[in-house]
Tab-separated table of C-alpha atoms in Angstrom:
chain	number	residue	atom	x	y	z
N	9	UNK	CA	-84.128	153.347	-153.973
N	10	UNK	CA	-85.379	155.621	-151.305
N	11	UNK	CA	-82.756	156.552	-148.544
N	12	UNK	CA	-84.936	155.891	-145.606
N	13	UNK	CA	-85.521	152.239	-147.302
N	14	UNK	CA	-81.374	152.537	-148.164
N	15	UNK	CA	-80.713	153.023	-144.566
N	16	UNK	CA	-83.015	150.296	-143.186
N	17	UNK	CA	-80.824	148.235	-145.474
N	18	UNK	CA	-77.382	149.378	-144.186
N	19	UNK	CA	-78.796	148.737	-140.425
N	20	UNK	CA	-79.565	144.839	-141.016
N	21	UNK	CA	-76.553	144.497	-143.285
N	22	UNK	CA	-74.244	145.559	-139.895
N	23	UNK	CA	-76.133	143.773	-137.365
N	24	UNK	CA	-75.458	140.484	-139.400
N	25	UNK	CA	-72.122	141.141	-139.342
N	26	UNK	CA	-71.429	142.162	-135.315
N	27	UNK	CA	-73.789	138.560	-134.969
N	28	UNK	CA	-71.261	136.943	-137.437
N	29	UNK	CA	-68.179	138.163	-135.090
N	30	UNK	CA	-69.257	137.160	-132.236
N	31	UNK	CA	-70.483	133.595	-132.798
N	32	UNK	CA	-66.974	133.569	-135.084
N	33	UNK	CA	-65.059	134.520	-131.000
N	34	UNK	CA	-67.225	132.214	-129.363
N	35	UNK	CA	-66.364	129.054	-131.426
N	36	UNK	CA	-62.868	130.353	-131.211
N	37	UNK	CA	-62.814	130.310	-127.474
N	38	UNK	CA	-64.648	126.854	-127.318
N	39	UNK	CA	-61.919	125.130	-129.585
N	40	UNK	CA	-58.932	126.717	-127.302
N	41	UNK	CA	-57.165	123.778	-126.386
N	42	UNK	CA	-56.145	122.868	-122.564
N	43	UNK	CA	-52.666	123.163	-121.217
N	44	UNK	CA	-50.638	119.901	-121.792
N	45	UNK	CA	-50.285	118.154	-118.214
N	46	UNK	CA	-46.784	117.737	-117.052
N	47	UNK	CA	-45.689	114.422	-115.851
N	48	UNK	CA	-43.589	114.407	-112.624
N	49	UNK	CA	-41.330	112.072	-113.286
N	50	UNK	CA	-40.433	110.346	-116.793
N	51	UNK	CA	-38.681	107.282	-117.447
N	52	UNK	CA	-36.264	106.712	-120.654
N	53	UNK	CA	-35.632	103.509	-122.832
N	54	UNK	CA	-37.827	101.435	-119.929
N	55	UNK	CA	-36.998	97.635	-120.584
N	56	UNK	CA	-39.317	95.542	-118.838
N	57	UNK	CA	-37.722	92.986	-116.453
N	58	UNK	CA	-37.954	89.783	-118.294
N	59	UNK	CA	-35.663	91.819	-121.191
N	60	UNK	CA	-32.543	91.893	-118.704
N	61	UNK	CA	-32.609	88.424	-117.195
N	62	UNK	CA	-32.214	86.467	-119.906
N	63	UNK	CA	-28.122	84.494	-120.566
N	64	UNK	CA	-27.427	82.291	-123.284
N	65	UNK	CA	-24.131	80.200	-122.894
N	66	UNK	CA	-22.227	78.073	-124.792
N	67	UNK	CA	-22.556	74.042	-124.976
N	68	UNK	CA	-19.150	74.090	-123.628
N	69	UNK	CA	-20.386	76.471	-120.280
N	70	UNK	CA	-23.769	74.539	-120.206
N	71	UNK	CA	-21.198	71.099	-119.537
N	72	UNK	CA	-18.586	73.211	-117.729
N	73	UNK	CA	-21.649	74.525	-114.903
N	74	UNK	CA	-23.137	71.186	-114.832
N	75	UNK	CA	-26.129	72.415	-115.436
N	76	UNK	CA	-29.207	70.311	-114.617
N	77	UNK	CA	-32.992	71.069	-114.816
N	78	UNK	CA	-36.033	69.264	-113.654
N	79	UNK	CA	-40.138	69.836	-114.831
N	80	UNK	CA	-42.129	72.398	-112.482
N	81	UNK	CA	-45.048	69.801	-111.487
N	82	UNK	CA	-47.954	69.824	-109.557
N	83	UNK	CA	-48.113	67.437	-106.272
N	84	UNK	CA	-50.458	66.714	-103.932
N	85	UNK	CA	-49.147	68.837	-101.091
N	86	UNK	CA	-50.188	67.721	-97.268
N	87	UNK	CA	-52.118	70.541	-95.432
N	88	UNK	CA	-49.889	72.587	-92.860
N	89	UNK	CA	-50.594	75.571	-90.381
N	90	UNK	CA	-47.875	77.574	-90.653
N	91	UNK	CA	-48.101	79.457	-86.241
N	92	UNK	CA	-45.431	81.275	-84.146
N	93	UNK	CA	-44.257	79.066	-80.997
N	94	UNK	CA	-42.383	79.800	-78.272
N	95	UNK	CA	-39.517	77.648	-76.534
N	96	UNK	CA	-40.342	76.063	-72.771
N	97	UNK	CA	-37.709	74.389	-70.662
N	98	UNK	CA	-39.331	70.583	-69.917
N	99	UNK	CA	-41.759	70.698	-66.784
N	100	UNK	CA	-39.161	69.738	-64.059
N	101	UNK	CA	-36.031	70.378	-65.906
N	102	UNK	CA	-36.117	73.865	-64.951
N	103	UNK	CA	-34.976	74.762	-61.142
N	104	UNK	CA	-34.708	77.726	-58.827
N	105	UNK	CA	-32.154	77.298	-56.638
N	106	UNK	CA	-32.959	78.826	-53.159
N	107	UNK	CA	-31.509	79.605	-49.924
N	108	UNK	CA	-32.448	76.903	-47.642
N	109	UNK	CA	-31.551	79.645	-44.100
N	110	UNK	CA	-30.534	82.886	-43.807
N	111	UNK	CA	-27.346	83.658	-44.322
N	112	UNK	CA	-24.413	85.753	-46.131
N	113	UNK	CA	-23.304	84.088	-49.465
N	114	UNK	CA	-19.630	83.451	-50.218
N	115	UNK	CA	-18.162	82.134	-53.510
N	116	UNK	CA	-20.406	82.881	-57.002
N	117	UNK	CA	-18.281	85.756	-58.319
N	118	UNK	CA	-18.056	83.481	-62.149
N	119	UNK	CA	-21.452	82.744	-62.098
N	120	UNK	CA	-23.416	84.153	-64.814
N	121	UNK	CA	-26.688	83.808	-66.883
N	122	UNK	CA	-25.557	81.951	-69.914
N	123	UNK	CA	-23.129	79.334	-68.153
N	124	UNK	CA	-23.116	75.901	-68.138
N	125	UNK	CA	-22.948	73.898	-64.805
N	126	UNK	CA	-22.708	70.341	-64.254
N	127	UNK	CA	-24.787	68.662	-61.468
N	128	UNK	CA	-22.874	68.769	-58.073
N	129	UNK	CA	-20.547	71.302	-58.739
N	130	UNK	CA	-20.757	73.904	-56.223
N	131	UNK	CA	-22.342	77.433	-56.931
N	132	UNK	CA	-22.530	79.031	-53.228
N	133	UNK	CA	-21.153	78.825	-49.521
N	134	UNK	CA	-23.860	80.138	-47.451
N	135	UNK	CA	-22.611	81.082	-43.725
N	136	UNK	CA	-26.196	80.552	-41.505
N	137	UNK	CA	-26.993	83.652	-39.801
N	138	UNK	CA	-28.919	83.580	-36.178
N	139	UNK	CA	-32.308	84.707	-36.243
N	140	UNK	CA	-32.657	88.639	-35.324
N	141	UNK	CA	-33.438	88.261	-31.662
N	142	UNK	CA	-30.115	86.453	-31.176
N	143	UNK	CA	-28.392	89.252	-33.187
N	144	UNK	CA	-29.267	91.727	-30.969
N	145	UNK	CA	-28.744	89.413	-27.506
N	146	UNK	CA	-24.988	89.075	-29.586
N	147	UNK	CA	-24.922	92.934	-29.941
N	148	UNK	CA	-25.823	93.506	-25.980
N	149	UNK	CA	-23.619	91.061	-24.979
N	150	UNK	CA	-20.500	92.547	-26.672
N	151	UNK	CA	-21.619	95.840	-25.618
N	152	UNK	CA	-21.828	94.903	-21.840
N	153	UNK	CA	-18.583	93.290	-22.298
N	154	UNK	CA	-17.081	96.330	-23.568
N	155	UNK	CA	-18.532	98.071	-20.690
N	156	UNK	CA	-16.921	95.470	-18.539
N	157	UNK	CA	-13.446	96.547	-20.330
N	158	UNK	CA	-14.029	100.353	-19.510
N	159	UNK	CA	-14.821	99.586	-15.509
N	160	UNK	CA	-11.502	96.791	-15.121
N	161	UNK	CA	-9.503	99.607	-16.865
N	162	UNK	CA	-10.425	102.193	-14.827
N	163	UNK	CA	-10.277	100.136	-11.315
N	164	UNK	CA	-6.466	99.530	-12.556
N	165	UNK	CA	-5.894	102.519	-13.213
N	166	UNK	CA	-6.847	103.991	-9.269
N	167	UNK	CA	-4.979	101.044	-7.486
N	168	UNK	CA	-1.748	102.176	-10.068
N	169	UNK	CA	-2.587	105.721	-8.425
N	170	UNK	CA	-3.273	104.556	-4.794
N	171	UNK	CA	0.206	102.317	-4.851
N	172	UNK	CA	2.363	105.399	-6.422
N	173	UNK	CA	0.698	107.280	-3.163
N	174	UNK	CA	1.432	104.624	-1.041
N	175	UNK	CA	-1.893	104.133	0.383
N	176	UNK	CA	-2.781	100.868	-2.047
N	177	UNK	CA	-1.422	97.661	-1.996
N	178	UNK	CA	0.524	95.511	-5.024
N	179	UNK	CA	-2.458	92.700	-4.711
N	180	UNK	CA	-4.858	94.777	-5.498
N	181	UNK	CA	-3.187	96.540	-8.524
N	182	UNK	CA	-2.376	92.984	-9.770
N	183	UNK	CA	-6.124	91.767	-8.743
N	184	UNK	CA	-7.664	95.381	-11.105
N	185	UNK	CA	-4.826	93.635	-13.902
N	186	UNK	CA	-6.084	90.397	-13.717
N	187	UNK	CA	-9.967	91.635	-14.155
N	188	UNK	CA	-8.556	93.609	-16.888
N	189	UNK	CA	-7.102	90.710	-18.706
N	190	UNK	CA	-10.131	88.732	-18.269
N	191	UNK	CA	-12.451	91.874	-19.701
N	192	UNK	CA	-10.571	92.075	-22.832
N	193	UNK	CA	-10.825	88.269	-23.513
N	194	UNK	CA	-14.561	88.311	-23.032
N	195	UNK	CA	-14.838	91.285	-24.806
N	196	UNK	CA	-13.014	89.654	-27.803
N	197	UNK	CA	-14.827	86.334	-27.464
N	198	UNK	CA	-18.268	88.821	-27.668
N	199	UNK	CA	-16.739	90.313	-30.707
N	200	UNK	CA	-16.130	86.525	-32.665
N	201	UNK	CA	-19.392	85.645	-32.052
N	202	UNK	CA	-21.010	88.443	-33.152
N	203	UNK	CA	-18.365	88.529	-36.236
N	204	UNK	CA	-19.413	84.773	-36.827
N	205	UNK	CA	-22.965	86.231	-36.806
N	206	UNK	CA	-22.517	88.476	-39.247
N	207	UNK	CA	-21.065	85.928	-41.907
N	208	UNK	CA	-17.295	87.637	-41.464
N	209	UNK	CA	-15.306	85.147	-39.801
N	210	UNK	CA	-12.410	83.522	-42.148
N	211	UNK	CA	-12.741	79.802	-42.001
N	212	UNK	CA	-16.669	79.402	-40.116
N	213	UNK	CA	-18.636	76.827	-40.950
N	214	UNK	CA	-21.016	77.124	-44.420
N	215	UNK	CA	-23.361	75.187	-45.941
N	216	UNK	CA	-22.340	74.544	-49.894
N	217	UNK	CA	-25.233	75.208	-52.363
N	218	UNK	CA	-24.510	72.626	-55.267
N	219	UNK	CA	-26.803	72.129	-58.611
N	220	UNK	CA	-29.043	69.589	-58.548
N	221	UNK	CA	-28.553	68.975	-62.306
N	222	UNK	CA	-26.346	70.018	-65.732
N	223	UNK	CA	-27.832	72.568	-67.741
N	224	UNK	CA	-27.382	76.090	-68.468
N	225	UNK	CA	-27.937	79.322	-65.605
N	226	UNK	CA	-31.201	81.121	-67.422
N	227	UNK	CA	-31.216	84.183	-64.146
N	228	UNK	CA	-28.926	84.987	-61.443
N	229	UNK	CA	-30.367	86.987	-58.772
N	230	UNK	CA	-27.959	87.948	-56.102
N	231	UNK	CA	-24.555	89.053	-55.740
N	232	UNK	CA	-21.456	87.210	-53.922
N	233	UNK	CA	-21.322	88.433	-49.874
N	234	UNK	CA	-24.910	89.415	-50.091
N	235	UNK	CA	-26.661	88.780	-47.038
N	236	UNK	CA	-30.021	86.617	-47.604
N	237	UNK	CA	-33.164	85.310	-45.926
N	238	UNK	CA	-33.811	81.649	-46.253
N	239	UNK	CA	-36.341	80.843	-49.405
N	240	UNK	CA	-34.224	83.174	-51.053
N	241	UNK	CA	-34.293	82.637	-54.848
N	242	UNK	CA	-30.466	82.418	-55.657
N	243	UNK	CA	-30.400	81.669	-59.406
N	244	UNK	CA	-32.858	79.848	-61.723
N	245	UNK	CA	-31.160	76.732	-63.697
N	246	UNK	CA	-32.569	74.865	-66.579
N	247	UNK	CA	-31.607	71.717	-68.648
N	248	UNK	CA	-31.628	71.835	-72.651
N	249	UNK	CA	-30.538	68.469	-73.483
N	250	UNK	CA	-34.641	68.732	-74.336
N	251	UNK	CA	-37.387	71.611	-74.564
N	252	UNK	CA	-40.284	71.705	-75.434
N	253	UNK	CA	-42.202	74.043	-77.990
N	254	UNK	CA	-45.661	75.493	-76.742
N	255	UNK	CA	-47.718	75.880	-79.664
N	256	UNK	CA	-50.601	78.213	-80.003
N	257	UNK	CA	-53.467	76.716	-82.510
N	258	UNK	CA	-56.626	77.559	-83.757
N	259	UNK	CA	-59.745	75.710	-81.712
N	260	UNK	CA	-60.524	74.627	-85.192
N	261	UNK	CA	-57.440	73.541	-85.955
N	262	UNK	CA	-57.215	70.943	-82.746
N	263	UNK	CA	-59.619	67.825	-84.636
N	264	UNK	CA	-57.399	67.933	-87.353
N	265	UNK	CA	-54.259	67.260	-85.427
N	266	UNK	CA	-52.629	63.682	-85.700
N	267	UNK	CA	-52.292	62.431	-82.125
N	268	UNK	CA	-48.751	61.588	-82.931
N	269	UNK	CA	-47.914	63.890	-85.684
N	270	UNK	CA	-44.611	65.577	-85.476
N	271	UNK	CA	-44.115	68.920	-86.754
N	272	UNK	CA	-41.396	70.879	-88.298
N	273	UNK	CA	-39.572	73.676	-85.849
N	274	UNK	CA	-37.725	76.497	-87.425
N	275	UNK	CA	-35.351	79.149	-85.979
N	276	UNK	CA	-36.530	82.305	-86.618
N	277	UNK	CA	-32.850	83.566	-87.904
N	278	UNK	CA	-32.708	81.244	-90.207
N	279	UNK	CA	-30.635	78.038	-88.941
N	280	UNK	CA	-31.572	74.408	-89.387
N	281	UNK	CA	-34.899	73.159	-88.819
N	282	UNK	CA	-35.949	70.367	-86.733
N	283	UNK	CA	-38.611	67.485	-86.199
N	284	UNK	CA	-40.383	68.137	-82.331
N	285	UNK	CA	-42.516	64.811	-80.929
N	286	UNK	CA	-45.505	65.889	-79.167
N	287	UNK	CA	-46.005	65.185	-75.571
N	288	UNK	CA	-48.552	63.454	-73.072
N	289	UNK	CA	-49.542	67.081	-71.646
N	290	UNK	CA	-52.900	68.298	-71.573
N	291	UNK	CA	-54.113	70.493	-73.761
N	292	UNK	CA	-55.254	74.404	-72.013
N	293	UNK	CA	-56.434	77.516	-72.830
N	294	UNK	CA	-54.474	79.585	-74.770
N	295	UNK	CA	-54.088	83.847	-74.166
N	296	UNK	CA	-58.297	84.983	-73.380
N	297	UNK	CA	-60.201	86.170	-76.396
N	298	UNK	CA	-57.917	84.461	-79.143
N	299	UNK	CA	-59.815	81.463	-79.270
N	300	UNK	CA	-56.450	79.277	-79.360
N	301	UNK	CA	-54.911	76.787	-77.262
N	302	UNK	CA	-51.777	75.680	-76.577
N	303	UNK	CA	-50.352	72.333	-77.476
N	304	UNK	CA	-46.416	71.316	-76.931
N	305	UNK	CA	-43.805	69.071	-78.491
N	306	UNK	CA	-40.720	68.063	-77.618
N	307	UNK	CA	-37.388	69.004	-79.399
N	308	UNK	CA	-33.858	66.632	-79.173
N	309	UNK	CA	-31.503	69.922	-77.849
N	310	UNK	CA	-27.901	68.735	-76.872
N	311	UNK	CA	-26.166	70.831	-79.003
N	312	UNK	CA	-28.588	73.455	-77.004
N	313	UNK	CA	-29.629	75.160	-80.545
N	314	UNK	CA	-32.396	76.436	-78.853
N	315	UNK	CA	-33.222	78.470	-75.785
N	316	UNK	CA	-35.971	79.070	-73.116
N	317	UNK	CA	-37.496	82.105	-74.250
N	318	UNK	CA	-36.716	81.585	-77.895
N	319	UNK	CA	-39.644	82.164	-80.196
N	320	UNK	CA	-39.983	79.910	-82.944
N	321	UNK	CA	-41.824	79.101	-86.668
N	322	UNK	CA	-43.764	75.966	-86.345
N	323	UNK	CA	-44.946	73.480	-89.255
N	324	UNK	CA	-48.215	71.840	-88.089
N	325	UNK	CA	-49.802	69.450	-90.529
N	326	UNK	CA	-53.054	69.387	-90.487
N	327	UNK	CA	-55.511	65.980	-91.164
N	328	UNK	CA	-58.811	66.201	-92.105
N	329	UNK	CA	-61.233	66.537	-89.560
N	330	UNK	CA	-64.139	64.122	-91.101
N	331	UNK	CA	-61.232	61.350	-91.158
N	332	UNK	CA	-61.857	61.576	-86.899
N	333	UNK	CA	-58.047	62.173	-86.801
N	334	UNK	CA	-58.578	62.806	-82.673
N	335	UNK	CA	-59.292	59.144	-82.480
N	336	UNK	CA	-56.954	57.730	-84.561
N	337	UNK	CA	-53.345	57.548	-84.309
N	338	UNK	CA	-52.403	59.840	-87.143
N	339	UNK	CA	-55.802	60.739	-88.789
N	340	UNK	CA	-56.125	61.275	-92.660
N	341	UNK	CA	-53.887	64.055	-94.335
N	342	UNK	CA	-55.600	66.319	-95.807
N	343	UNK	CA	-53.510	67.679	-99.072
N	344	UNK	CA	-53.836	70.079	-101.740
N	345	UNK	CA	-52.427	70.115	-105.785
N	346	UNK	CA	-49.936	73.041	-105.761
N	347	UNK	CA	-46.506	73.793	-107.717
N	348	UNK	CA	-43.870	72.682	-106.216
N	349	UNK	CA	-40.036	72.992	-107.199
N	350	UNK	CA	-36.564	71.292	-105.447
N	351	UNK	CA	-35.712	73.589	-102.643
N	352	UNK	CA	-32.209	73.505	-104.811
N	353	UNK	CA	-33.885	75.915	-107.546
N	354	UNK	CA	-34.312	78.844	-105.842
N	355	UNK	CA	-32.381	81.692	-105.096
N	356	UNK	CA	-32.124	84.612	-103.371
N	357	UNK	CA	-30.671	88.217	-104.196
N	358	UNK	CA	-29.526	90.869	-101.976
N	359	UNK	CA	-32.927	92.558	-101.463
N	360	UNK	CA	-34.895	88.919	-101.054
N	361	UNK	CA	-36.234	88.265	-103.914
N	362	UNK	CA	-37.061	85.046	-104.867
N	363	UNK	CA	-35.627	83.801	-108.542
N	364	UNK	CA	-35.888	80.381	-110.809
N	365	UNK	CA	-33.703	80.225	-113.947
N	366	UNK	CA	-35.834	78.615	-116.646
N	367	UNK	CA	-34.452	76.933	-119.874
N	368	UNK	CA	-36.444	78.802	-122.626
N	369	UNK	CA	-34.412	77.444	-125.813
N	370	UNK	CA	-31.235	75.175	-125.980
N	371	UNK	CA	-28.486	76.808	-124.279
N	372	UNK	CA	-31.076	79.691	-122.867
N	373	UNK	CA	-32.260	80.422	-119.449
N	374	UNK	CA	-34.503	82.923	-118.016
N	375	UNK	CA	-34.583	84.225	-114.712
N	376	UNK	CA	-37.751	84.505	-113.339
N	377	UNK	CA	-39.113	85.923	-110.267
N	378	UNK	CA	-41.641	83.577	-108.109
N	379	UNK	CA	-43.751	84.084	-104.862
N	380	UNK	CA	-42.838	81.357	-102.427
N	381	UNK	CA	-45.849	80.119	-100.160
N	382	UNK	CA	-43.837	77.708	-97.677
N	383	UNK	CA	-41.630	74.895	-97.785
N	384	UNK	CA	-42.156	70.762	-97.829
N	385	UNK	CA	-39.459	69.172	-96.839
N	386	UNK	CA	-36.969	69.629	-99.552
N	387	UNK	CA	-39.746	70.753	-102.028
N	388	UNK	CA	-40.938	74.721	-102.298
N	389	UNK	CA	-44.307	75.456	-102.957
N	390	UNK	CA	-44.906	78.069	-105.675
N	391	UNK	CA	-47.769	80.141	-105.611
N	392	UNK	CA	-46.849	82.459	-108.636
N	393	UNK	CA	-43.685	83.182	-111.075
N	394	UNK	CA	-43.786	80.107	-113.115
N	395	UNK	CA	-46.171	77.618	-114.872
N	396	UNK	CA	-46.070	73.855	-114.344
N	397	UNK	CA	-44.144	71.438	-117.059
N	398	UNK	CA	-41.356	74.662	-116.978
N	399	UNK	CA	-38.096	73.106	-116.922
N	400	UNK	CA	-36.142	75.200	-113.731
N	401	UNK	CA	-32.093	75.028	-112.899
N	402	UNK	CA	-31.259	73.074	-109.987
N	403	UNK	CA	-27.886	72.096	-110.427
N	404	UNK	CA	-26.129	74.918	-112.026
N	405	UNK	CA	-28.532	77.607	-110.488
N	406	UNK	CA	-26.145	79.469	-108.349
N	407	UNK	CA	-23.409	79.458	-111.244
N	408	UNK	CA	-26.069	81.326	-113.884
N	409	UNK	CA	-26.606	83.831	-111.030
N	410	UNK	CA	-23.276	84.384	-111.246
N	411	UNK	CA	-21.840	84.519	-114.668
N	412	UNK	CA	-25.178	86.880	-115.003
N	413	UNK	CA	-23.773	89.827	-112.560
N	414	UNK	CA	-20.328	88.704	-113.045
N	415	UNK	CA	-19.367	86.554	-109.688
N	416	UNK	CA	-18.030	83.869	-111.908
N	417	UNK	CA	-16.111	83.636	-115.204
């Protein structure tokens, strides 16, 4: 072999092998593998819920608990428009008490918003005032009479000099005593009257303000000695032996109300619901723009549970409007399958949650969480959590709860 034809063959032979390198680094690089991502936060041994609320008891606890369970079903559940409300006192039942003249007010110191009154019982003494032209012929008159005073002194006090001088006689030093005398009595007669006036004398005569009716002070609006104009408003006072509920509803909602359909009232913190009658009162246009209007009911009060002012959760049931429920007395209820479980099966824990204990085996129970929608009567509706022919804890319920997080033993 010839070294120019040598050297050709050297040349290829070391290009091949620079190609051979570099596709060798490339594939390297392209199989470098990415940087692992780090989690932020990583949970150990998770245990899903259903894993921790399961308790198994003996047939001896079961009996001991009283333990009783009843089949999740589906009912037929009547239609109802769950809306805020807000309490009225009745139309008429609600006063303000006003000053009927002007005068100054005596008495009232107890009287606050919040008290209960009975009907007669006196709230005010109101001394009448004179109108303000007479006030100010008062205030000239005792000022001429002290003026009066100032003169008769004086005069009495040159015949005293004239008579020490012996140029005066003793009748007319007793004549400048005598118009003295008679000066200071007018000037204190100016001073009653205009005392009287003024609402200051001790024992004048006062007209007693007295409730027209029992109920409960809602706003007092002056204080004791003020002095006041007549149409004054002294204190607002309403009776709660009965109130009434004003109920915003949907337009819609109106031709599927029963005519004399009660509905369910609940507190707001809580406390014991109660049935509310509607009322003969027209129905009127609720707040612009919301296309609502306001209907009211009427709510037995005498233990005064509720308050003017109060706002409310209201339970309408709702008919159906094809039925021509307007017309009729009640109109068709419209109603609705849905899971429903004694009110007695459900608890509550610290947070709010909503539980069910199910029996899953003999001697087994399962607590479960479930989604409640609202409440009929003494049945909840379910909307989630549990599956109908489940056999929940009614009796017994609150004891599980307990031996579970150890309240009982």
């Amino acid at each position: 072999m010839s070294f120019p034809k040598f050297a050709s063959t050297l040349l290829v032979a070391s290009r091949y092998l620079v190609l051979t390198a570099l596709l060798g680094s490339a594939a390297a690089c392209g199989k470098a593998e990415k940087p692992k991502a780090v989690s932020p936060a990583e949970v150990e041994n998770p245990v899903k819920e259903s894993d921790l609320t399961t308790v198994t008891i003996t047939a001896d606890a079961e009996k001991r608990l009283g333990i009783k369970t009843v089949a999740v079903k589906t009912d037929n559940v009547q239609a109802t428009r769950e809306v805020g409300g807000e309490i009225q006192a009745v139309p008429g039942q609600a006063v303000a008490i006003v000053a009927p003249v002007q005068g100054t007010l005596r008495g009232g110191a107890g009287l606050t918003a919040g008290q209960r009154v009975r009907q007669g019982q006196t709230l005010y003494q109101l001394v009448p005032l004179p109108a303000e032209r007479d006030l100010l012929t008062l205030n000239q008159g005792t000022a001429q009479a002290r003026t009066q005073l100032q003169v008769a002194q004086a005069r009495l006090q040159r015949a005293d000099a004239l008579l020490a001088d012996r140029a005066g006689s003793v009748r007319a030093r007793d004549d400048a005593r005598a118009d003295v005398a008679l000066a200071q009595r007018g000037l204190a007669d100016a001073r009653a009257r205009q005392g009287a006036a003024n609402g200051n004398t001790g024992g004048g005569q006062a007209l007693p303000i007295k409730a027209p009716l029992s109920g409960v002070v809602q706003r007092v609006n002056v204080a004791p000695g003020s002095v006041v104009t007549a149409n004054t408003v002294l204190l607002e006072l309403a009776a709660l032996n009965k109130v009434w509920v004003r109920v915003p509803l949907f337009v819609g909602d109106l031709r599927r109300l029963g005519k004399n359909q009660a509905v369910t009232v609940r507190p707001l913190n809580g406390g014991a619901a109660r049935q509310a009658r509607p009322v003969e009162a027209p129905t009127i246009g609720g707040t612009a723009g919301t296309a609502t209007a306001d209907v009211f009911y009427e709510i037995d009060n005498n233990d005064e549970a509720f308050r003017p002012g109060e706002r409310v959760a209201v339970d309408v049931p709702l008919g159906n409007a094809a039925s021509g429920a307007t017309n009729g007395a009640t109109g068709a209820a419209a109603s609705t399958p849905a899971l429903t479980i004694p009110a007695a099966a459900l608890l509550y824990d610290a947070s709010g949650g909503q539980w069910v204990y199910v029996r899953t085996k003999p001697l087994q129970y399962t607590r479960l969480r479930v989604e409640v929608q609202r409440a009929v009567g003494d049945q909840i509706v379910i909307s989630r959590g549990v599956k109908a022919g489940a056999e929940v804890v009614t009796d017994g319920a609150a004891e599980l709860f307990g031996t579970e997080f150890g309240g009982s033993h």
